[in-house]
GROMACS .gro file of C-alpha atoms in nm:
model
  326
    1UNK     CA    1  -4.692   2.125   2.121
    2UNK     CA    2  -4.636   2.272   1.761
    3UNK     CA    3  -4.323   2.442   1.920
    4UNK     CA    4  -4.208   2.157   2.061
    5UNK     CA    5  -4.239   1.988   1.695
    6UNK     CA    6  -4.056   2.247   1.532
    7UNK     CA    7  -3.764   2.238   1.791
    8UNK     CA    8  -3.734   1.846   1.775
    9UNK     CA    9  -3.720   1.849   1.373
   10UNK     CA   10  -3.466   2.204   1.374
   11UNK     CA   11  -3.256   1.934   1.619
   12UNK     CA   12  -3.329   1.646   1.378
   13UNK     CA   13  -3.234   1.840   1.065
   14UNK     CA   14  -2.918   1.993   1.269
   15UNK     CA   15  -2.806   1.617   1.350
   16UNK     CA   16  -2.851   1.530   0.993
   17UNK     CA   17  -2.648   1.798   0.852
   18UNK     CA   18  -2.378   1.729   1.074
   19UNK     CA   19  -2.320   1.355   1.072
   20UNK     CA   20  -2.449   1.343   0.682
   21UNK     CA   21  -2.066   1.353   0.510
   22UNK     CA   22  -1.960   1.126   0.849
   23UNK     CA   23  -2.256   0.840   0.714
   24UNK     CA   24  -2.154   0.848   0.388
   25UNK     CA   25  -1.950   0.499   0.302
   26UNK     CA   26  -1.812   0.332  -0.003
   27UNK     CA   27  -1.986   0.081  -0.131
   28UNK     CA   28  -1.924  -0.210  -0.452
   29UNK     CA   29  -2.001  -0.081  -0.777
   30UNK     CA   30  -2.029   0.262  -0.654
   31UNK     CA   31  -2.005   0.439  -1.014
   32UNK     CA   32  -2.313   0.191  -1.165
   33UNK     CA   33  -2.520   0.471  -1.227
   34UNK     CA   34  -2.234   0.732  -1.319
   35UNK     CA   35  -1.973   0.542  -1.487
   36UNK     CA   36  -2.119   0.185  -1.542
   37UNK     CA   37  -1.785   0.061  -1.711
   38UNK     CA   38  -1.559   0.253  -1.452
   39UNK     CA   39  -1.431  -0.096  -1.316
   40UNK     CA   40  -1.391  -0.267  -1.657
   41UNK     CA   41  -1.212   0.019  -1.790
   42UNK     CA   42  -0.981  -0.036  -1.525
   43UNK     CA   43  -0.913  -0.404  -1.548
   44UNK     CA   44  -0.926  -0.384  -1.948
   45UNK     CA   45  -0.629  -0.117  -1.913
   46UNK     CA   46  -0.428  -0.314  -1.697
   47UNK     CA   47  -0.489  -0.636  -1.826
   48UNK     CA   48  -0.379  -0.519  -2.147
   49UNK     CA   49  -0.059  -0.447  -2.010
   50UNK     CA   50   0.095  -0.599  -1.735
   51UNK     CA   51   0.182  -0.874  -1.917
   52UNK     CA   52   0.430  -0.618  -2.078
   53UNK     CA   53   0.529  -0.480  -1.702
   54UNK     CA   54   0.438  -0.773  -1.433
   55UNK     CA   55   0.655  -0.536  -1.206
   56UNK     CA   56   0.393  -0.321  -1.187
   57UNK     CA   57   0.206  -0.554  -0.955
   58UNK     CA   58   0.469  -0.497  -0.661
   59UNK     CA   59   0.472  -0.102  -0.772
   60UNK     CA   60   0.092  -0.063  -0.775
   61UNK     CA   61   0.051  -0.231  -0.432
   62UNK     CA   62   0.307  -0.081  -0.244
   63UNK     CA   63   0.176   0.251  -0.402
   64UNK     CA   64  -0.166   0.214  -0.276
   65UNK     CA   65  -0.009   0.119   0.070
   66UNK     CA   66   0.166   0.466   0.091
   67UNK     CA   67  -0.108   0.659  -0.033
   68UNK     CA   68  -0.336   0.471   0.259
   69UNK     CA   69  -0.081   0.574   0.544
   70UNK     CA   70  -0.052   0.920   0.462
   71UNK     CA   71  -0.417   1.117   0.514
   72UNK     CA   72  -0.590   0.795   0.397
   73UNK     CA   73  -0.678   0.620   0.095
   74UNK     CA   74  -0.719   0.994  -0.087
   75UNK     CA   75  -0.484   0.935  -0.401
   76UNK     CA   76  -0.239   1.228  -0.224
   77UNK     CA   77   0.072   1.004  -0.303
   78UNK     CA   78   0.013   1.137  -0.668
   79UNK     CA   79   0.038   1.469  -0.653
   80UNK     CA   80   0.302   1.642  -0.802
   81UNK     CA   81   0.492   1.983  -0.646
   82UNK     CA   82   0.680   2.264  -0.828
   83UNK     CA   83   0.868   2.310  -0.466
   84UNK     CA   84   0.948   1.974  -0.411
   85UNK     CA   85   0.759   1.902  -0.082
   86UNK     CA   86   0.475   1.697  -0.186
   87UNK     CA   87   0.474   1.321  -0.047
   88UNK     CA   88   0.622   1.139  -0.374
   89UNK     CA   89   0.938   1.395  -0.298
   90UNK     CA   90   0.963   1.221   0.017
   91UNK     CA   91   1.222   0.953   0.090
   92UNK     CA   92   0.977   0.660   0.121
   93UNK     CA   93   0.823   0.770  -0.234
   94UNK     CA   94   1.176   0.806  -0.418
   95UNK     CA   95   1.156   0.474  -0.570
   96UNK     CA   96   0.767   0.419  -0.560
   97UNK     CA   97   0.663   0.390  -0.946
   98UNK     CA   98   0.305   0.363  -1.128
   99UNK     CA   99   0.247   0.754  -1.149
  100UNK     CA  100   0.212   0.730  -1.519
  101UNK     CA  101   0.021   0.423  -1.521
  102UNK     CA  102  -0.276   0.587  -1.315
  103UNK     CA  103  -0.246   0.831  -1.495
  104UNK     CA  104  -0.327   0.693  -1.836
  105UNK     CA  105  -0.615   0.535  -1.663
  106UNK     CA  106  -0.742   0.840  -1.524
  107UNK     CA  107  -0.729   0.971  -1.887
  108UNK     CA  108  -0.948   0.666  -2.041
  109UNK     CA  109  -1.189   0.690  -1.723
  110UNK     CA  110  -1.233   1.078  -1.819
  111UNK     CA  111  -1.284   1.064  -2.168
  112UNK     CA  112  -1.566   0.835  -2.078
  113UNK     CA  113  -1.697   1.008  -1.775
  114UNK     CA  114  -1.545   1.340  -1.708
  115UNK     CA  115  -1.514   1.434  -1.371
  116UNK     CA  116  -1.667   1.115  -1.224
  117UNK     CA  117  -1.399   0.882  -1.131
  118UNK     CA  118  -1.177   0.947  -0.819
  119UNK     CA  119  -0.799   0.883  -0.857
  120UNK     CA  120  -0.806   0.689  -0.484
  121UNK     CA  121  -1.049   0.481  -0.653
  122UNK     CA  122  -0.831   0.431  -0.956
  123UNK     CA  123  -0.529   0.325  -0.729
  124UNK     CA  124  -0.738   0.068  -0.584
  125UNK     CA  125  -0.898  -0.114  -0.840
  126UNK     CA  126  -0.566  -0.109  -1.037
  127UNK     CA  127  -0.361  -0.258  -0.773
  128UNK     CA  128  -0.571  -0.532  -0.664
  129UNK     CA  129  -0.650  -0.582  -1.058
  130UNK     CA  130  -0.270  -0.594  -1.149
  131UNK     CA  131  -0.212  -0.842  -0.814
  132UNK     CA  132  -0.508  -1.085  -0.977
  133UNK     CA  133  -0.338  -1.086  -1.301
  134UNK     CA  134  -0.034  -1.170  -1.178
  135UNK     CA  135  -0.248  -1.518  -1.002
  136UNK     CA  136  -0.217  -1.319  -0.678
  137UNK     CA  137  -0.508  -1.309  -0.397
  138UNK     CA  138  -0.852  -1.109  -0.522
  139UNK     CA  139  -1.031  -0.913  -0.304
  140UNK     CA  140  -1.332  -0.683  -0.251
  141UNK     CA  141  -1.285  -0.315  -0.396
  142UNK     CA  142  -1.584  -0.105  -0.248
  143UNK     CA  143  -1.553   0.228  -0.447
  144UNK     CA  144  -1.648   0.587  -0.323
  145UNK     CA  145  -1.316   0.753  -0.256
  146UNK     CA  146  -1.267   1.102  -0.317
  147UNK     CA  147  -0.973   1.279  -0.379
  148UNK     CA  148  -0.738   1.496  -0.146
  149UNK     CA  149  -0.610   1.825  -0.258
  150UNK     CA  150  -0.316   1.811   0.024
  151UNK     CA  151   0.042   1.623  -0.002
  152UNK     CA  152   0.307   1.723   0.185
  153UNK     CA  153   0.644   1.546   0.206
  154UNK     CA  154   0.691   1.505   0.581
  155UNK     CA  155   0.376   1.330   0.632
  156UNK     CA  156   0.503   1.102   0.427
  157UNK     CA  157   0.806   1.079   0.572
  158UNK     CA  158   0.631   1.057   0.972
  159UNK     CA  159   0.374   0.761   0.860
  160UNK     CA  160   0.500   0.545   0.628
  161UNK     CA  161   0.701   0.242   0.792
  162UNK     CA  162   1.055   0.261   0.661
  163UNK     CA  163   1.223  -0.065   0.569
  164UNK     CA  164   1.465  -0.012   0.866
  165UNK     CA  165   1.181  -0.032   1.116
  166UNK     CA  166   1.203  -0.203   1.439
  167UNK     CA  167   0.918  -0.418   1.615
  168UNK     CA  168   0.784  -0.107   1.837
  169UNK     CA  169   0.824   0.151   1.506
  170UNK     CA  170   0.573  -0.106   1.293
  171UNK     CA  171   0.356  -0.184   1.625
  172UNK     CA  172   0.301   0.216   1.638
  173UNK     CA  173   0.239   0.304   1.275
  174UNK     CA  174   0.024   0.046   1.193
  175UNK     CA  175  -0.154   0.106   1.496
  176UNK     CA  176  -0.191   0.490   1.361
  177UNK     CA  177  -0.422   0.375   1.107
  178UNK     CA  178  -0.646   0.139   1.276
  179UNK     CA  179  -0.417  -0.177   1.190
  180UNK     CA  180  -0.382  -0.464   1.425
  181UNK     CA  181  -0.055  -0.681   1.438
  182UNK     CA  182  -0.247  -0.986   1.242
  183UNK     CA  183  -0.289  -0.763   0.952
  184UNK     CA  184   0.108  -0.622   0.985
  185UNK     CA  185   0.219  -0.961   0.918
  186UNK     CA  186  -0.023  -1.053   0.612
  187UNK     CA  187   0.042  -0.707   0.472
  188UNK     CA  188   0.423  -0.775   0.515
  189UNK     CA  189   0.332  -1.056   0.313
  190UNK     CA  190   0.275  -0.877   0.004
  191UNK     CA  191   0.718  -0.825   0.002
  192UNK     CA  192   0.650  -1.192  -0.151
  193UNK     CA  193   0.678  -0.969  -0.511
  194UNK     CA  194   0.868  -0.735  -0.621
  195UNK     CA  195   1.256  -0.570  -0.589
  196UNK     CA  196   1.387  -0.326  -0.380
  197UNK     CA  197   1.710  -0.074  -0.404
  198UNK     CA  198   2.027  -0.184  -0.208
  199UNK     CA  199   1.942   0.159  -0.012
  200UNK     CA  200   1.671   0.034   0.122
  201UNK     CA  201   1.851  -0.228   0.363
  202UNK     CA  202   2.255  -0.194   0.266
  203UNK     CA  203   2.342  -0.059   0.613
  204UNK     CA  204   2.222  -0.435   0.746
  205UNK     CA  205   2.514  -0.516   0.510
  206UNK     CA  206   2.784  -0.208   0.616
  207UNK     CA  207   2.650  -0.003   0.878
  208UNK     CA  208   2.417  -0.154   1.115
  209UNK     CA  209   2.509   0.021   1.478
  210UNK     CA  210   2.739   0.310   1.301
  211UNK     CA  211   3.041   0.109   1.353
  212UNK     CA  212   3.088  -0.070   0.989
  213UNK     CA  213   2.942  -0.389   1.147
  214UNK     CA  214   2.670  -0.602   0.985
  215UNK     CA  215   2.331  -0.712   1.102
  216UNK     CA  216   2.353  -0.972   1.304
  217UNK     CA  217   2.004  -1.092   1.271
  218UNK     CA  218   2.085  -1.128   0.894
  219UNK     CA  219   2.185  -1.489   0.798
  220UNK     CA  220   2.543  -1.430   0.751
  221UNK     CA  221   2.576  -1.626   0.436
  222UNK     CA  222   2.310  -1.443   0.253
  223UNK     CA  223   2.433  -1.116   0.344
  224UNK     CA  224   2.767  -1.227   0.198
  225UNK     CA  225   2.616  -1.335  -0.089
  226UNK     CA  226   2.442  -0.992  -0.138
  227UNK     CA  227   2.781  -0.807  -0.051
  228UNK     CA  228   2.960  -1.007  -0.339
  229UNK     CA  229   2.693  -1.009  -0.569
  230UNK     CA  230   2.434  -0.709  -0.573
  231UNK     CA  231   2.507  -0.414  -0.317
  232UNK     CA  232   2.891  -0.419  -0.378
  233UNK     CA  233   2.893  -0.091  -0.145
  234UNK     CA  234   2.673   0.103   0.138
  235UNK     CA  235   2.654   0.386  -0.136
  236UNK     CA  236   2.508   0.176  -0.371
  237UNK     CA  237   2.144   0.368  -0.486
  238UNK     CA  238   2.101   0.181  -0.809
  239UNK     CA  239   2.155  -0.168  -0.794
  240UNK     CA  240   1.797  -0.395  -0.737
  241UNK     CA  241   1.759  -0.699  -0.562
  242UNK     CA  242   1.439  -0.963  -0.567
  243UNK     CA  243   1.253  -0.922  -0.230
  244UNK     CA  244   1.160  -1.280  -0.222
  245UNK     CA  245   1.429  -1.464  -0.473
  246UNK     CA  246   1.349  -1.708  -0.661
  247UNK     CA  247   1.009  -1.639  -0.614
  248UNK     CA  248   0.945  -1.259  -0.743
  249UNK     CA  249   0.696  -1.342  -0.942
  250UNK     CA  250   0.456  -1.516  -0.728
  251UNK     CA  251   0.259  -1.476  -0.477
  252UNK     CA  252   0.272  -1.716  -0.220
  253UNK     CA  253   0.428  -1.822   0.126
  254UNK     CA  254   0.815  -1.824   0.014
  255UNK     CA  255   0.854  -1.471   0.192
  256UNK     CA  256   0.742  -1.617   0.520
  257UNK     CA  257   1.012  -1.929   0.526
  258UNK     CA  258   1.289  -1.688   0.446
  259UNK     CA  259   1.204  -1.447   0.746
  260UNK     CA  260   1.222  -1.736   0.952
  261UNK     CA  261   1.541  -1.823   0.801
  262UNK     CA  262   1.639  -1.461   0.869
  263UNK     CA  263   1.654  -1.432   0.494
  264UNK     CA  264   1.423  -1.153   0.493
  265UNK     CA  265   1.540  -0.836   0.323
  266UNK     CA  266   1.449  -0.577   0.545
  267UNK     CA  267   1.501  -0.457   0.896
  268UNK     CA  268   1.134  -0.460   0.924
  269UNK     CA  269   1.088  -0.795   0.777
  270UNK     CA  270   1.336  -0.952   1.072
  271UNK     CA  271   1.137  -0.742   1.294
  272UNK     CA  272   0.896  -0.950   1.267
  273UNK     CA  273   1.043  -1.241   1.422
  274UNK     CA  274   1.121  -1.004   1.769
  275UNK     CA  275   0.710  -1.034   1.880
  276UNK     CA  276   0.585  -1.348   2.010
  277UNK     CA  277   0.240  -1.221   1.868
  278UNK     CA  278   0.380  -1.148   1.493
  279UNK     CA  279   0.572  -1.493   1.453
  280UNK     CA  280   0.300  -1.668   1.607
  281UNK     CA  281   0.126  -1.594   1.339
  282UNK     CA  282   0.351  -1.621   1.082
  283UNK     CA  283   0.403  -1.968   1.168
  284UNK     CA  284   0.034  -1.981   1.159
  285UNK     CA  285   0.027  -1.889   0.798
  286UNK     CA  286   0.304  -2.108   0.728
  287UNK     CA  287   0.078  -2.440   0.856
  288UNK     CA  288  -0.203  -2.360   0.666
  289UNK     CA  289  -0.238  -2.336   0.255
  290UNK     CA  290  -0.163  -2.060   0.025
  291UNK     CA  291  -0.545  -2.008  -0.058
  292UNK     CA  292  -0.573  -1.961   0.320
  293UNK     CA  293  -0.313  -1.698   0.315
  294UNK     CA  294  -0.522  -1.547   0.010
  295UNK     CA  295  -0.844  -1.501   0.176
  296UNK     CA  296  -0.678  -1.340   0.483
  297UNK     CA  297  -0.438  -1.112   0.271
  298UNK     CA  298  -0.757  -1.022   0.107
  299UNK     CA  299  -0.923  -0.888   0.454
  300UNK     CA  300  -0.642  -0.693   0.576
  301UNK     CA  301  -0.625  -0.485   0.194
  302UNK     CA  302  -1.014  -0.438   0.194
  303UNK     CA  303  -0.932  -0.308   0.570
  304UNK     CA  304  -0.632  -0.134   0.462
  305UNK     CA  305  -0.838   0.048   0.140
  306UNK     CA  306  -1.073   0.163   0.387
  307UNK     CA  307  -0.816   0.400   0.599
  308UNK     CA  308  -0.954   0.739   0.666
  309UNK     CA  309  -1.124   0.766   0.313
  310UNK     CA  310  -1.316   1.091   0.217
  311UNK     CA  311  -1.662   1.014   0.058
  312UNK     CA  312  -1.971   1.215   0.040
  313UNK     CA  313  -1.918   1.585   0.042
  314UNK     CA  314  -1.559   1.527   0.161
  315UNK     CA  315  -1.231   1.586  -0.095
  316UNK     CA  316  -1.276   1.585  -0.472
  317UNK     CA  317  -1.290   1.408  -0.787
  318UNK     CA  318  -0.937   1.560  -0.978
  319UNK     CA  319  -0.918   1.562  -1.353
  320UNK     CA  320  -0.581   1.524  -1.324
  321UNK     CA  321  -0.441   1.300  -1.078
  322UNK     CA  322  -0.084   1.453  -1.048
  323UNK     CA  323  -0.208   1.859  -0.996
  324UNK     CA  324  -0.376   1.920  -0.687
  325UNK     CA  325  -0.648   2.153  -0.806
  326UNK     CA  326  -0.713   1.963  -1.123
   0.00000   0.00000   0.00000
C-alpha cells in the first residue's frame, strides 16, 4: 500500500510539473503585489501625451495586432536586429510606429520596478489606454505576459494579413490564431482610425490584375478622387491617406458604411463584402448602436490579447524592450 502511495504522488507530482507553466493564466491587476502602480504608470504616460500625438491611437493598436499574430501577444514586434531580419524589418512592420513610445514606458515602469513589467504587457495596456483617450471602446486588460526573446522577419511576413488580402487569405489567418469570422469583422473595425501609405492599396488604383487596370470593386469615383488627389502614382511610398475620411479621429461605425459603399481602403476591407457570413454581420453592426459595437470590439481585443501568450515560467521579462536578451 505505501508503494502504491508513493507511485500515485511521484505520478501526481510528475503531472504537476508538466502542466504547471500550461495552468498558468493572466489575470487583472496581475503586478498588485509587484508593481502596484504598473497600470497607472501606464495610463499617466499616455494620457499625458496623446493629446500631443492622437495618431498614436491607430499606431498603438495596429502594433499590438502584429505583435499578437506573430508567436503571440510576446512583445516580439519590438525587437530590434543588427542583420535586418527581425519582424519590424518585415514588410507589414515598415510603417508600424510606437517603438519609442513603449519604450519610454518601459523606462518609467523600470525605474520603478526593475525587471518586473513585461513589454507584451506594456503594448497592451498602452493601446487600449491610448484607444480610451481618444473616446474609443474600453476593454478588459488581464496582465501576465511575458516576453519573447525570438523575432524573425518572415514570420511576420507569413501571419500578418496584408492589406491586399482576399476573403479565403483573412478566413485562414485569422483562423491561425484562434479567431472566428465575427471577430475579423469587429477587428477590421478598428481601420475606423488612423492613415495608411498609398503602398498599402495603390495597385487597386494602377495595377490590380498586372495589366494597369483598376479595382473594380473600388467605387470608381473615389478611386479617381484618390488618383487626382493623394497617390498621384503606383510608386508613390510617401504620401498618407485617412483610412476612414472624415472620420479619422473617431471611433465609430463610419468605416462600416463606406465598405458597403465599396469605399473601403483596402483589398481586405472589400473583402469583406465577398462572405455572406462577414457582411451579415457587418450589416448587423450597422443596425445596432455604436456602444453596441463598443462592447463587442471590446471582446474580440480581450480575445485577441490573449493569443498564444507566455506566462508562468514561459519567455521573459526584458529590460529593454527593443534587444532581445535585455
Amino acid at each position: 500500500m505505501n508503494c502504491l502511495r508513493a507511485i500515485t504522488l511521484s505520478l501526481s507530482l510528475f503531472l504537476v510539473g508538466m502542466v504547471g507553466p500550461i495552468q498558468a493564466q493572466l489575470q487583472m491587476n496581475f503586478y498588485a503585489n509587484t508593481c502596484p502602480n504598473a497600470e497607472k504608470i501606464v495610463q499617466d504616460f499616455v494620457s499625458n501625451h496623446i493629446s500631443n500625438a492622437p495618431s498614436l491611437a491607430a499606431a498603438l493598436i495596429r502594433m499590438h495586432f502584429h505583435d499578437c499574430f506573430v508567436r503571440g501577444c510576446d512583445g516580439s514586434v519590438l525587437i530590434n536586429s543588427t542583420s535586418g531580419n527581425a519582424e519590424r524589418d518585415a514588410t507589414p512592420n515598415l510603417t508600424v510606429r510606437g517603438f519609442g513610445f513603449i519604450e519610454a514606458i518601459k523606462a518609467v515602469l523600470e525605474a520603478q520596478c526593475p525587471g518586473i513589467v513585461s513589454c507584451a504587457d506594456i503594448i497592451a495596456l498602452a493601446s487600449r489606454d491610448a484607444i480610451v483617450f481618444t473616446g474609443g471602446p474600453n476593454w478588459s486588460v488581464p496582465t501576465g505576459r511575458r516576453d519573447g526573446r525570438i523575432s524573425n522577419s518572415s514570420e511576420a511576413l507569413a501571419n500578418i494579413p496584408p492589406p491586399t488580402s482576399n476573403f479565403t487569405n483573412l478566413q485562414t489567418l485569422f483562423a491561425n490564431q484562434g479567431l472566428d469570422l465575427k471577430d475579423l469583422v469587429l477587428l477590421s473595425g478598428a481601420h475606423t482610425i488612423g492613415v495608411s501609405h498609398c503602398s498599402s492599396f495603390s495597385n487597386r488604383l494602377y495595377n490590380f490584375t498586372g495589366r494597369g487596370d483598376q479595382d473594380p470593386a473600388l467605387d470608381s469615383e473615389y478611386a479617381a478622387n484618390l488618383k487626382s488627389r493623394k497617390c498621384l502614382s503606383l510608386n508613390d511610398n510617401k504620401t498618407i491617406v485617412e483610412m476612414d475620411p472624415g472620420s479619422r479621429k473617431t471611433f465609430d461605425l463610419s468605416y462600416y458604411q463606406l465598405v458597403l459603399k465599396r469605399r473601403g481602403l483596402f483589398q481586405s476591407d472589400s473583402a469583406l463584402t465577398t462572405n455572406p457570413t462577414t457582411l451579415s454581420n457587418i450589416n448587423r453592426i450597422l443596425t445596432g448602436s455604436v456602444e453596441s459595437f463598443f462592447s463587442e470590439f471590446a471582446k474580440s481585443m480581450e480575445k485577441m490579447g490573449r493569443i498564444n501568450v507566455k506566462t508562468g515560467s514561459a519567455g521573459v521579462v526584458r529590460r529593454q524592450c527593443s534587444v532581445a536578451n535585455s
